[in-house]
Tab-separated table of N, CA and C in Angstrom:
chain	number	residue	atom	x	y	z
A	1	MET	N	-12.406	-14.117	13.813
A	1	MET	CA	-12.032	-12.950	14.549
A	1	MET	C	-11.945	-11.748	13.483
A	2	SER	N	-12.488	-10.757	13.721
A	2	SER	CA	-12.523	-9.487	12.802
A	2	SER	C	-11.357	-8.681	13.104
A	3	MET	N	-10.685	-8.023	12.020
A	3	MET	CA	-9.611	-7.179	12.100
A	3	MET	C	-10.112	-5.867	12.250
A	4	SER	N	-9.364	-4.978	13.173
A	4	SER	CA	-9.759	-3.642	13.518
A	4	SER	C	-9.218	-2.763	12.182
A	5	ASP	N	-8.114	-3.172	11.727
A	5	ASP	CA	-7.381	-2.375	10.655
A	5	ASP	C	-6.770	-3.340	9.613
A	6	PRO	N	-7.671	-3.739	8.598
A	6	PRO	CA	-7.023	-4.664	7.521
A	6	PRO	C	-5.970	-4.003	6.737
A	7	ILE	N	-5.957	-2.839	6.529
A	7	ILE	CA	-4.874	-2.104	5.714
A	7	ILE	C	-3.556	-2.186	6.417
A	8	SER	N	-3.539	-2.011	7.728
A	8	SER	CA	-2.354	-2.166	8.480
A	8	SER	C	-1.753	-3.615	8.551
A	9	ASP	N	-2.823	-4.489	8.568
A	9	ASP	CA	-2.465	-5.946	8.599
A	9	ASP	C	-1.778	-6.182	7.223
A	10	MET	N	-2.230	-5.727	6.133
A	10	MET	CA	-1.671	-6.024	4.880
A	10	MET	C	-0.146	-5.337	4.796
A	11	LEU	N	0.003	-4.078	5.311
A	11	LEU	CA	1.411	-3.534	5.304
A	11	LEU	C	2.382	-4.398	6.065
A	12	THR	N	1.807	-4.892	7.337
A	12	THR	CA	2.612	-5.651	8.102
A	12	THR	C	2.998	-7.097	7.505
A	13	ARG	N	2.111	-7.709	6.873
A	13	ARG	CA	2.313	-8.937	6.107
A	13	ARG	C	3.397	-8.824	5.092
A	14	ILE	N	3.305	-7.518	4.382
A	14	ILE	CA	4.203	-7.424	3.316
A	14	ILE	C	5.646	-7.083	3.941
A	15	ARG	N	5.778	-6.432	5.038
A	15	ARG	CA	7.037	-6.064	5.698
A	15	ARG	C	7.660	-7.327	6.156
A	16	ASN	N	6.765	-8.225	6.948
A	16	ASN	CA	7.266	-9.410	7.420
A	16	ASN	C	7.763	-10.455	6.388
A	17	ALA	N	6.985	-10.498	5.362
A	17	ALA	CA	7.473	-11.364	4.173
A	17	ALA	C	8.709	-10.945	3.557
A	18	GLN	N	8.868	-9.753	3.479
A	18	GLN	CA	10.145	-9.179	2.836
A	18	GLN	C	11.291	-9.322	3.793
A	19	ALA	N	11.238	-9.368	5.000
A	19	ALA	CA	12.153	-9.428	6.110
A	19	ALA	C	12.764	-10.906	5.911
A	20	VAL	N	11.852	-11.848	5.633
A	20	VAL	CA	12.478	-13.239	5.460
A	20	VAL	C	12.489	-13.716	4.136
A	21	GLN	N	12.606	-12.721	3.121
A	21	GLN	CA	12.942	-12.957	1.797
A	21	GLN	C	11.919	-13.913	1.032
A	22	LYS	N	10.592	-13.877	1.479
A	22	LYS	CA	9.633	-14.674	0.758
A	22	LYS	C	9.437	-14.011	-0.675
A	23	THR	N	9.081	-14.889	-1.622
A	23	THR	CA	8.792	-14.388	-2.866
A	23	THR	C	7.322	-13.943	-3.156
A	24	THR	N	6.417	-14.521	-2.482
A	24	THR	CA	4.977	-14.254	-2.542
A	24	THR	C	4.418	-14.151	-1.158
A	25	VAL	N	3.390	-13.345	-0.949
A	25	VAL	CA	2.600	-13.253	0.292
A	25	VAL	C	1.180	-13.204	0.120
A	26	ASP	N	0.428	-14.001	0.807
A	26	ASP	CA	-1.097	-14.130	0.498
A	26	ASP	C	-1.773	-13.162	1.746
A	27	ILE	N	-2.780	-12.365	1.295
A	27	ILE	CA	-3.423	-11.451	2.011
A	27	ILE	C	-4.880	-11.621	1.741
A	28	PRO	N	-5.812	-11.548	2.735
A	28	PRO	CA	-7.156	-11.549	2.477
A	28	PRO	C	-7.570	-10.472	1.479
A	29	ALA	N	-8.311	-10.665	0.628
A	29	ALA	CA	-8.586	-9.514	-0.411
A	29	ALA	C	-9.754	-8.582	-0.080
A	30	SER	N	-9.641	-7.464	-0.589
A	30	SER	CA	-10.617	-6.308	-0.506
A	30	SER	C	-10.376	-5.422	-1.699
A	31	LYS	N	-11.340	-4.689	-2.023
A	31	LYS	CA	-11.236	-3.638	-3.143
A	31	LYS	C	-10.001	-2.562	-2.769
A	32	VAL	N	-10.079	-2.196	-1.576
A	32	VAL	CA	-9.057	-1.245	-1.079
A	32	VAL	C	-7.671	-1.828	-1.138
A	33	LYS	N	-7.475	-2.977	-0.643
A	33	LYS	CA	-6.253	-3.642	-0.702
A	33	LYS	C	-5.825	-3.950	-2.106
A	34	THR	N	-6.756	-4.236	-3.064
A	34	THR	CA	-6.389	-4.288	-4.511
A	34	THR	C	-5.889	-2.958	-5.057
A	35	GLY	N	-6.631	-1.967	-4.822
A	35	GLY	CA	-6.122	-0.662	-5.079
A	35	GLY	C	-4.822	-0.413	-4.765
A	36	ILE	N	-4.348	-0.511	-3.408
A	36	ILE	CA	-3.134	-0.351	-2.939
A	36	ILE	C	-2.033	-1.143	-3.575
A	37	ALA	N	-2.384	-2.348	-3.843
A	37	ALA	CA	-1.339	-3.335	-4.687
A	37	ALA	C	-1.216	-2.772	-6.014
A	38	ARG	N	-2.244	-2.314	-6.721
A	38	ARG	CA	-2.189	-1.660	-7.980
A	38	ARG	C	-1.235	-0.600	-8.021
A	39	VAL	N	-1.515	0.369	-7.044
A	39	VAL	CA	-0.522	1.530	-6.994
A	39	VAL	C	0.958	1.170	-6.678
A	40	LEU	N	1.094	0.075	-5.749
A	40	LEU	CA	2.519	-0.378	-5.596
A	40	LEU	C	3.145	-0.908	-6.757
A	41	LYS	N	2.352	-1.686	-7.619
A	41	LYS	CA	2.843	-2.330	-8.756
A	41	LYS	C	3.249	-1.221	-9.872
A	42	GLN	N	2.350	-0.246	-9.987
A	42	GLN	CA	2.627	0.934	-10.987
A	42	GLN	C	3.847	1.598	-10.584
A	43	GLU	N	4.040	1.808	-9.393
A	43	GLU	CA	5.273	2.501	-8.919
A	43	GLU	C	6.581	1.686	-8.786
A	44	GLY	N	6.544	0.449	-9.146
A	44	GLY	CA	7.647	-0.561	-9.045
A	44	GLY	C	8.069	-1.034	-7.688
A	45	TYR	N	7.148	-0.962	-6.652
A	45	TYR	CA	7.562	-1.553	-5.373
A	45	TYR	C	7.339	-3.035	-5.268
A	46	ILE	N	6.393	-3.649	-6.014
A	46	ILE	CA	6.192	-4.969	-6.023
A	46	ILE	C	6.051	-5.415	-7.472
A	47	ALA	N	6.562	-6.680	-7.560
A	47	ALA	CA	6.712	-7.341	-8.979
A	47	ALA	C	5.264	-7.598	-9.692
A	48	ASP	N	4.401	-8.082	-8.848
A	48	ASP	CA	2.978	-8.313	-9.411
A	48	ASP	C	2.173	-8.752	-8.298
A	49	PHE	N	0.816	-8.661	-8.705
A	49	PHE	CA	-0.337	-9.212	-7.693
A	49	PHE	C	-1.375	-9.868	-8.652
A	50	SER	N	-2.041	-10.894	-7.868
A	50	SER	CA	-3.271	-11.492	-8.639
A	50	SER	C	-4.249	-11.865	-7.504
A	51	ASP	N	-5.411	-11.994	-7.951
A	51	ASP	CA	-6.628	-12.481	-7.121
A	51	ASP	C	-6.667	-13.996	-7.245
A	52	ALA	N	-6.819	-14.687	-6.133
A	52	ALA	CA	-7.107	-16.138	-6.019
A	52	ALA	C	-8.226	-16.437	-5.096
A	53	GLU	N	-8.439	-17.719	-4.962
A	53	GLU	CA	-9.449	-18.001	-3.988
A	53	GLU	C	-8.910	-19.224	-3.244
A	54	VAL	N	-8.774	-19.190	-1.901
A	54	VAL	CA	-8.375	-20.257	-1.031
A	54	VAL	C	-9.309	-20.586	0.031
A	55	ASP	N	-9.875	-21.850	-0.148
A	55	ASP	CA	-10.876	-22.354	0.795
A	55	ASP	C	-12.175	-21.474	0.533
A	56	GLY	N	-12.408	-21.174	-0.597
A	56	GLY	CA	-13.726	-20.259	-0.937
A	56	GLY	C	-13.574	-18.950	-0.493
A	57	LYS	N	-12.417	-18.413	-0.068
A	57	LYS	CA	-12.293	-17.009	0.333
A	57	LYS	C	-11.271	-16.252	-0.567
A	58	PRO	N	-11.687	-14.847	-0.948
A	58	PRO	CA	-10.788	-14.364	-1.915
A	58	PRO	C	-9.459	-13.851	-1.206
A	59	VAL	N	-8.404	-14.091	-1.919
A	59	VAL	CA	-7.108	-13.863	-1.351
A	59	VAL	C	-6.319	-12.986	-2.471
A	60	LEU	N	-5.482	-12.158	-1.976
A	60	LEU	CA	-4.661	-11.282	-2.828
A	60	LEU	C	-3.124	-11.780	-2.717
A	61	GLN	N	-2.770	-12.303	-3.996
A	61	GLN	CA	-1.339	-12.940	-3.846
A	61	GLN	C	-0.368	-11.813	-4.438
A	62	ILE	N	0.527	-11.423	-3.473
A	62	ILE	CA	1.424	-10.345	-4.005
A	62	ILE	C	2.940	-10.928	-4.133
A	63	THR	N	3.448	-10.621	-5.369
A	63	THR	CA	4.884	-11.222	-5.589
A	63	THR	C	5.679	-9.978	-5.218
A	64	LEU	N	6.653	-10.119	-4.346
A	64	LEU	CA	7.664	-9.198	-3.887
A	64	LEU	C	8.809	-8.995	-4.840
A	65	LYS	N	9.418	-7.810	-4.814
A	65	LYS	CA	10.477	-7.444	-5.652
A	65	LYS	C	11.737	-7.252	-4.874
A	66	TYR	N	12.872	-7.815	-5.365
A	66	TYR	CA	14.069	-7.668	-4.731
A	66	TYR	C	15.212	-7.214	-5.623
A	67	VAL	N	16.152	-6.458	-5.197
A	67	VAL	CA	17.245	-5.854	-5.987
A	67	VAL	C	18.506	-6.321	-5.406
A	68	GLN	N	19.407	-7.020	-5.855
A	68	GLN	CA	20.582	-7.443	-5.273
A	68	GLN	C	20.434	-7.972	-3.847
A	69	GLY	N	19.368	-8.794	-3.671
A	69	GLY	CA	19.077	-9.494	-2.407
A	69	GLY	C	18.394	-8.628	-1.382
A	70	ARG	N	18.124	-7.395	-1.652
A	70	ARG	CA	17.336	-6.456	-0.702
A	70	ARG	C	16.039	-6.043	-1.206
A	71	GLY	N	15.092	-6.003	-0.423
A	71	GLY	CA	13.653	-5.730	-0.960
A	71	GLY	C	13.662	-4.093	-1.304
A	72	VAL	N	12.797	-3.988	-2.380
A	72	VAL	CA	12.649	-2.733	-2.892
A	72	VAL	C	11.953	-1.652	-1.915
A	73	ILE	N	11.176	-2.258	-1.141
A	73	ILE	CA	10.432	-1.470	-0.217
A	73	ILE	C	11.336	-1.241	1.066
A	74	GLU	N	11.723	-0.020	1.352
A	74	GLU	CA	12.455	0.265	2.577
A	74	GLU	C	11.576	0.464	3.730
A	75	THR	N	10.589	1.291	3.637
A	75	THR	CA	9.668	1.500	4.723
A	75	THR	C	8.205	1.587	4.270
A	76	MET	N	7.253	0.998	5.025
A	76	MET	CA	5.884	1.080	4.757
A	76	MET	C	5.187	1.478	6.043
A	77	LYS	N	4.698	2.549	6.032
A	77	LYS	CA	3.968	3.162	7.353
A	77	LYS	C	2.490	3.433	7.130
A	78	ARG	N	1.584	3.121	7.950
A	78	ARG	CA	0.394	3.477	7.925
A	78	ARG	C	0.202	4.947	8.423
A	79	ALA	N	-0.501	5.795	7.651
A	79	ALA	CA	-0.750	7.088	8.015
A	79	ALA	C	-2.047	7.344	8.748
A	80	SER	N	-3.095	7.108	7.931
A	80	SER	CA	-4.429	7.324	8.513
A	80	SER	C	-4.860	6.020	9.114
A	81	ARG	N	-5.324	5.935	10.372
A	81	ARG	CA	-5.749	4.717	11.018
A	81	ARG	C	-7.229	4.871	11.574
A	82	PRO	N	-7.797	3.810	12.000
A	82	PRO	CA	-9.202	3.799	12.374
A	82	PRO	C	-9.376	4.735	13.634
A	83	GLY	N	-8.515	4.970	14.557
A	83	GLY	CA	-8.645	5.899	15.719
A	83	GLY	C	-8.198	7.327	15.197
A	84	LEU	N	-7.487	7.525	14.180
A	84	LEU	CA	-7.088	8.957	13.792
A	84	LEU	C	-7.139	8.953	12.260
A	85	ARG	N	-8.151	9.324	11.741
A	85	ARG	CA	-8.121	9.572	10.170
A	85	ARG	C	-7.365	10.798	9.751
A	86	ILE	N	-6.654	10.773	8.729
A	86	ILE	CA	-5.919	11.816	8.202
A	86	ILE	C	-6.344	12.164	6.940
A	87	TYR	N	-6.976	13.224	6.678
A	87	TYR	CA	-7.567	13.764	5.448
A	87	TYR	C	-6.710	14.949	4.907
A	88	ARG	N	-6.412	15.151	3.720
A	88	ARG	CA	-5.581	16.281	3.331
A	88	ARG	C	-6.300	16.743	1.941
A	89	GLY	N	-6.349	18.112	1.822
A	89	GLY	CA	-6.772	18.684	0.445
A	89	GLY	C	-5.731	18.622	-0.489
A	90	LYS	N	-5.999	18.887	-1.776
A	90	LYS	CA	-5.070	18.655	-2.807
A	90	LYS	C	-3.686	19.641	-2.678
A	91	ASP	N	-3.956	20.826	-1.982
A	91	ASP	CA	-2.637	21.532	-1.671
A	91	ASP	C	-1.839	21.166	-0.541
A	92	ASP	N	-2.390	20.275	0.385
A	92	ASP	CA	-1.643	19.761	1.548
A	92	ASP	C	-1.285	18.338	1.518
A	93	LEU	N	-1.352	17.769	0.333
A	93	LEU	CA	-0.818	16.361	0.361
A	93	LEU	C	0.627	16.221	0.698
A	94	PRO	N	1.051	15.205	1.286
A	94	PRO	CA	2.480	15.081	1.698
A	94	PRO	C	3.288	14.866	0.504
A	95	LYS	N	4.499	15.402	0.535
A	95	LYS	CA	5.429	15.026	-0.309
A	95	LYS	C	6.641	14.168	0.282
A	96	ILE	N	6.801	13.093	-0.071
A	96	ILE	CA	7.616	11.985	0.689
A	96	ILE	C	8.937	12.038	0.134
A	97	GLN	N	9.883	12.334	0.934
A	97	GLN	CA	11.379	12.439	0.733
A	97	GLN	C	11.783	13.054	-0.555
A	98	ASN	N	10.946	14.226	-0.751
A	98	ASN	CA	11.215	15.078	-1.812
A	98	ASN	C	10.926	14.351	-3.209
A	99	GLY	N	9.873	13.502	-3.140
A	99	GLY	CA	9.508	12.785	-4.353
A	99	GLY	C	10.092	11.416	-4.545
A	100	LEU	N	10.914	11.054	-3.641
A	100	LEU	CA	11.628	9.674	-3.821
A	100	LEU	C	10.739	8.581	-3.257
A	101	GLY	N	9.669	8.887	-2.403
A	101	GLY	CA	8.773	7.919	-1.925
A	101	GLY	C	7.415	8.395	-2.380
A	102	ILE	N	6.401	7.547	-1.995
A	102	ILE	CA	5.046	7.994	-2.337
A	102	ILE	C	4.050	7.831	-1.191
A	103	ALA	N	2.973	8.679	-1.186
A	103	ALA	CA	1.911	8.443	-0.283
A	103	ALA	C	0.787	7.910	-1.018
A	104	VAL	N	0.098	6.888	-0.553
A	104	VAL	CA	-1.048	6.221	-1.168
A	104	VAL	C	-2.265	6.996	-0.520
A	105	ILE	N	-3.157	7.543	-1.588
A	105	ILE	CA	-4.192	8.506	-1.222
A	105	ILE	C	-5.471	7.728	-1.734
A	106	SER	N	-6.591	7.736	-0.854
A	106	SER	CA	-7.938	7.211	-1.297
A	106	SER	C	-8.718	8.506	-1.558
A	107	THR	N	-8.930	8.706	-2.801
A	107	THR	CA	-9.834	10.027	-3.346
A	107	THR	C	-11.121	9.401	-3.776
A	108	SER	N	-12.022	10.318	-4.118
A	108	SER	CA	-13.169	10.109	-4.634
A	108	SER	C	-13.191	9.459	-6.006
A	109	GLU	N	-12.020	9.533	-6.733
A	109	GLU	CA	-11.717	8.937	-8.098
A	109	GLU	C	-10.977	7.548	-7.886
A	110	GLY	N	-10.727	7.115	-6.677
A	110	GLY	CA	-10.090	5.838	-6.402
A	110	GLY	C	-8.731	6.078	-5.683
A	111	ILE	N	-7.914	5.039	-5.604
A	111	ILE	CA	-6.772	5.018	-4.907
A	111	ILE	C	-5.635	5.377	-5.729
A	112	MET	N	-4.814	6.426	-5.539
A	112	MET	CA	-3.692	6.852	-6.261
A	112	MET	C	-2.676	7.326	-5.441
A	113	THR	N	-1.445	7.744	-6.102
A	113	THR	CA	-0.330	8.245	-5.416
A	113	THR	C	-0.681	9.804	-5.119
A	114	ASP	N	0.247	10.212	-4.279
A	114	ASP	CA	0.182	11.710	-4.145
A	114	ASP	C	0.446	12.591	-5.228
A	115	VAL	N	1.265	12.140	-6.089
A	115	VAL	CA	1.630	12.892	-7.363
A	115	VAL	C	0.398	12.905	-8.152
A	116	ALA	N	-0.208	11.709	-8.438
A	116	ALA	CA	-1.401	11.585	-9.296
A	116	ALA	C	-2.605	12.390	-8.694
A	117	ALA	N	-2.837	12.356	-7.502
A	117	ALA	CA	-3.810	13.131	-6.804
A	117	ALA	C	-3.776	14.606	-7.028
A	118	ARG	N	-2.394	15.029	-6.874
A	118	ARG	CA	-2.184	16.484	-6.952
A	118	ARG	C	-2.452	16.928	-8.548
A	119	ALA	N	-2.123	16.055	-9.528
A	119	ALA	CA	-2.277	16.225	-10.928
A	119	ALA	C	-3.822	16.271	-11.241
A	120	ALA	N	-4.633	15.330	-10.573
A	120	ALA	CA	-6.075	15.252	-10.835
A	120	ALA	C	-6.868	16.337	-9.940
A	121	GLY	N	-6.131	17.043	-9.139
A	121	GLY	CA	-6.720	18.097	-8.282
A	121	GLY	C	-7.638	17.553	-7.207
A	122	GLN	N	-7.259	16.404	-6.728
A	122	GLN	CA	-8.011	15.588	-5.672
A	122	GLN	C	-7.306	15.575	-4.364
A	123	GLY	N	-8.014	15.708	-3.303
A	123	GLY	CA	-7.469	15.496	-2.002
A	123	GLY	C	-8.173	14.244	-1.408
A	124	GLY	N	-7.742	13.794	-0.176
A	124	GLY	CA	-8.388	12.646	0.287
A	124	GLY	C	-7.774	12.116	1.403
A	125	GLU	N	-7.990	10.781	1.903
A	125	GLU	CA	-7.421	10.116	3.071
A	125	GLU	C	-6.024	9.570	2.702
A	126	VAL	N	-5.079	9.984	3.463
A	126	VAL	CA	-3.659	9.516	3.331
A	126	VAL	C	-3.635	8.035	3.969
A	127	LEU	N	-3.694	6.914	3.132
A	127	LEU	CA	-3.673	5.621	3.713
A	127	LEU	C	-2.306	5.257	4.232
A	128	CYS	N	-1.274	5.337	3.474
A	128	CYS	CA	0.038	4.880	3.846
A	128	CYS	C	1.190	5.605	3.162
A	129	ILE	N	2.308	5.413	3.604
A	129	ILE	CA	3.536	6.004	3.037
A	129	ILE	C	4.516	5.028	2.689
A	130	VAL	N	5.009	4.911	1.589
A	130	VAL	CA	6.053	3.892	1.159
A	130	VAL	C	7.315	4.575	0.575
A	131	THR	N	8.492	4.121	0.993
A	131	THR	CA	9.739	4.596	0.463
A	131	THR	C	10.612	3.379	0.168
């Protein structure tokens, strides 16, 4: 069965795994999901991620991060979705909780945070919001 929104599925798997205090979560891999995981690791929201292969299919293994028994990620929301894409120019990129959260942006130079996209002078599709 094909998924209509694989990025939303990734975010839901991470939220669910964190809710039950799992240390790792396996997600079907793709280039976009790997880019989102790279951004989450750089910003300190996850401990690590790696590519693996299970039954001949690529899988992204994400190691979740906890502080004093609580997950580092408070909220993860999908912004742009298949039925309603959200594109923003470099001047209109969202600022999440006055800089305390991040928006993950897909630009022509790759997937990056809202801060990095502003610094690079790039706009793009707002994939998700993480706080």
